[in-house]
Structures are given as C-alpha cells and as structure tokens.
Amino acid sequence: MRVGSGVDFHQLAEGRDLWIGGVKIPHHKGALGHSDADVLLHAICDALLGAACLGDIGVHFPDTSAEYKNIDSKILLAKIVELIFL
C-alpha cells in the first residue's frame, strides 16, 4: 500500500474568490494563486501524486504556464485522476 500526503496554503487577498473543495465560499477575500487557488483540492492532488510517486502539483501544472492561469482546480484533479487511474 502507498500513502500520499498533501498540504497547500495560499495568502488571502481582496478581489479574489474563495474556493475550498470546489465550493465557492462567500467571503470578502479569496485565496491568491495562479489557478483558482483551491487549497483543499490542491492538497488532494498532491496526496494522490505523492502516493503514485509522480511528484507534486507544481510539476504537472507549473505556475509559469499561461495554460493553467485561473484554471478550475476540479479540472486539475480530473487530469490527475486520469493520469493515475486510466
């Protein structure tokens, strides 16, 4: 059995939406990040990738790529599930 662990954190900032687990949380601040900065989904992504010995979310979806700018983290999670299980 393999076990992965994931952790993620983002600074809160004005003018951003706050997404946690794919749910938009009503708040005057949101997480600052290249994607939608969903800390829960990012931690799950890292845990899955770690258990599969495939690096971390930054390896697969670098914050230097315009392709992933403001991307919905549910899409990132779906891509990771495809990579690991399909």
PDB file of C-alpha atoms in Angstrom:
ATOM      1  CA  MET A   1       0.000   0.000   0.000  1.00  0.00           C
ATOM      2  CA  ARG A   2       1.218   3.505  -0.801  1.00  0.00           C
ATOM      3  CA  VAL A   3       0.261   6.580   1.118  1.00  0.00           C
ATOM      4  CA  GLY A   4       0.460  10.174  -0.071  1.00  0.00           C
ATOM      5  CA  SER A   5       0.137  13.332   1.918  1.00  0.00           C
ATOM      6  CA  GLY A   6      -0.746  16.753   0.659  1.00  0.00           C
ATOM      7  CA  VAL A   7      -0.719  20.239   2.057  1.00  0.00           C
ATOM      8  CA  ASP A   8      -1.413  23.573   0.425  1.00  0.00           C
ATOM      9  CA  PHE A   9      -1.800  27.145   1.546  1.00  0.00           C
ATOM     10  CA  HIS A  10      -2.386  30.482  -0.132  1.00  0.00           C
ATOM     11  CA  GLN A  11      -2.462  34.040   1.108  1.00  0.00           C
ATOM     12  CA  LEU A  12      -5.894  35.660   1.261  1.00  0.00           C
ATOM     13  CA  ALA A  13      -6.363  38.761  -0.885  1.00  0.00           C
ATOM     14  CA  GLU A  14      -9.081  41.225  -1.811  1.00  0.00           C
ATOM     15  CA  GLY A  15     -10.663  40.800  -5.231  1.00  0.00           C
ATOM     16  CA  ARG A  16     -10.316  37.007  -5.382  1.00  0.00           C
ATOM     17  CA  ASP A  17     -12.938  34.290  -4.999  1.00  0.00           C
ATOM     18  CA  LEU A  18     -12.500  31.821  -2.145  1.00  0.00           C
ATOM     19  CA  TRP A  19     -12.767  28.223  -3.340  1.00  0.00           C
ATOM     20  CA  ILE A  20     -12.478  25.295  -0.926  1.00  0.00           C
ATOM     21  CA  GLY A  21     -13.170  21.779  -2.169  1.00  0.00           C
ATOM     22  CA  GLY A  22     -14.705  23.056  -5.388  1.00  0.00           C
ATOM     23  CA  VAL A  23     -17.236  25.164  -3.487  1.00  0.00           C
ATOM     24  CA  LYS A  24     -17.254  28.948  -3.713  1.00  0.00           C
ATOM     25  CA  ILE A  25     -17.293  30.329  -0.176  1.00  0.00           C
ATOM     26  CA  PRO A  26     -18.863  33.775   0.240  1.00  0.00           C
ATOM     27  CA  HIS A  27     -16.148  35.963   1.730  1.00  0.00           C
ATOM     28  CA  HIS A  28     -14.648  39.386   1.038  1.00  0.00           C
ATOM     29  CA  LYS A  29     -11.227  37.819   0.444  1.00  0.00           C
ATOM     30  CA  GLY A  30     -10.114  34.832  -1.583  1.00  0.00           C
ATOM     31  CA  ALA A  31      -7.007  32.736  -1.995  1.00  0.00           C
ATOM     32  CA  LEU A  32      -4.247  34.264  -4.085  1.00  0.00           C
ATOM     33  CA  GLY A  33      -2.742  31.923  -6.662  1.00  0.00           C
ATOM     34  CA  HIS A  34      -2.058  31.160 -10.304  1.00  0.00           C
ATOM     35  CA  SER A  35      -5.090  28.870 -10.570  1.00  0.00           C
ATOM     36  CA  ASP A  36      -8.291  29.297  -8.562  1.00  0.00           C
ATOM     37  CA  ALA A  37      -6.096  28.503  -5.502  1.00  0.00           C
ATOM     38  CA  ASP A  38      -8.439  25.871  -4.038  1.00  0.00           C
ATOM     39  CA  VAL A  39      -6.337  24.686  -1.086  1.00  0.00           C
ATOM     40  CA  LEU A  40      -8.338  21.520  -0.409  1.00  0.00           C
ATOM     41  CA  LEU A  41      -8.279  20.256  -3.996  1.00  0.00           C
ATOM     42  CA  HIS A  42      -4.584  21.136  -4.318  1.00  0.00           C
ATOM     43  CA  ALA A  43      -3.792  19.123  -1.174  1.00  0.00           C
ATOM     44  CA  ILE A  44      -5.778  16.162  -2.543  1.00  0.00           C
ATOM     45  CA  CYS A  45      -3.915  16.441  -5.862  1.00  0.00           C
ATOM     46  CA  ASP A  46      -0.565  16.421  -4.054  1.00  0.00           C
ATOM     47  CA  ALA A  47      -1.579  13.426  -1.927  1.00  0.00           C
ATOM     48  CA  LEU A  48      -2.624  11.410  -4.990  1.00  0.00           C
ATOM     49  CA  LEU A  49       0.513  12.327  -6.923  1.00  0.00           C
ATOM     50  CA  GLY A  50       2.708  11.571  -3.927  1.00  0.00           C
ATOM     51  CA  ALA A  51       1.151   8.133  -3.419  1.00  0.00           C
ATOM     52  CA  ALA A  52       1.784   7.394  -7.107  1.00  0.00           C
ATOM     53  CA  CYS A  53       5.382   8.698  -6.891  1.00  0.00           C
ATOM     54  CA  LEU A  54       4.611  11.283  -9.575  1.00  0.00           C
ATOM     55  CA  GLY A  55       5.948  14.450  -7.973  1.00  0.00           C
ATOM     56  CA  ASP A  56       3.592  17.217  -6.966  1.00  0.00           C
ATOM     57  CA  ILE A  57       1.022  19.540  -8.480  1.00  0.00           C
ATOM     58  CA  GLY A  58       3.688  22.093  -9.442  1.00  0.00           C
ATOM     59  CA  VAL A  59       5.491  19.527 -11.600  1.00  0.00           C
ATOM     60  CA  HIS A  60       2.385  18.810 -13.653  1.00  0.00           C
ATOM     61  CA  PHE A  61       0.772  22.263 -13.632  1.00  0.00           C
ATOM     62  CA  PRO A  62       3.512  24.898 -13.251  1.00  0.00           C
ATOM     63  CA  ASP A  63       2.531  28.405 -12.188  1.00  0.00           C
ATOM     64  CA  THR A  64       4.645  29.722 -15.051  1.00  0.00           C
ATOM     65  CA  SER A  65       2.245  28.273 -17.643  1.00  0.00           C
ATOM     66  CA  ALA A  66      -0.442  30.527 -19.102  1.00  0.00           C
ATOM     67  CA  GLU A  67      -2.455  27.358 -19.813  1.00  0.00           C
ATOM     68  CA  TYR A  68      -3.222  26.982 -16.099  1.00  0.00           C
ATOM     69  CA  LYS A  69      -3.859  30.640 -15.268  1.00  0.00           C
ATOM     70  CA  ASN A  70      -7.110  30.851 -13.232  1.00  0.00           C
ATOM     71  CA  ILE A  71      -7.939  27.217 -14.057  1.00  0.00           C
ATOM     72  CA  ASP A  72     -10.635  25.476 -12.032  1.00  0.00           C
ATOM     73  CA  SER A  73      -8.876  23.068  -9.660  1.00  0.00           C
ATOM     74  CA  LYS A  74     -11.549  20.434 -10.332  1.00  0.00           C
ATOM     75  CA  ILE A  75     -10.053  20.230 -13.831  1.00  0.00           C
ATOM     76  CA  LEU A  76      -6.580  19.717 -12.378  1.00  0.00           C
ATOM     77  CA  LEU A  77      -7.898  16.960 -10.113  1.00  0.00           C
ATOM     78  CA  ALA A  78      -9.634  15.268 -13.057  1.00  0.00           C
ATOM     79  CA  LYS A  79      -6.388  15.342 -15.066  1.00  0.00           C
ATOM     80  CA  ILE A  80      -4.520  13.757 -12.142  1.00  0.00           C
ATOM     81  CA  VAL A  81      -7.147  11.032 -11.750  1.00  0.00           C
ATOM     82  CA  GLU A  82      -6.803  10.263 -15.485  1.00  0.00           C
ATOM     83  CA  LEU A  83      -3.015  10.168 -15.177  1.00  0.00           C
ATOM     84  CA  ILE A  84      -3.077   7.750 -12.250  1.00  0.00           C
ATOM     85  CA  PHE A  85      -6.083   5.540 -12.903  1.00  0.00           C
ATOM     86  CA  LEU A  86      -6.675   5.467 -16.652  1.00  0.00           C
TER      87      LEU A  86
END
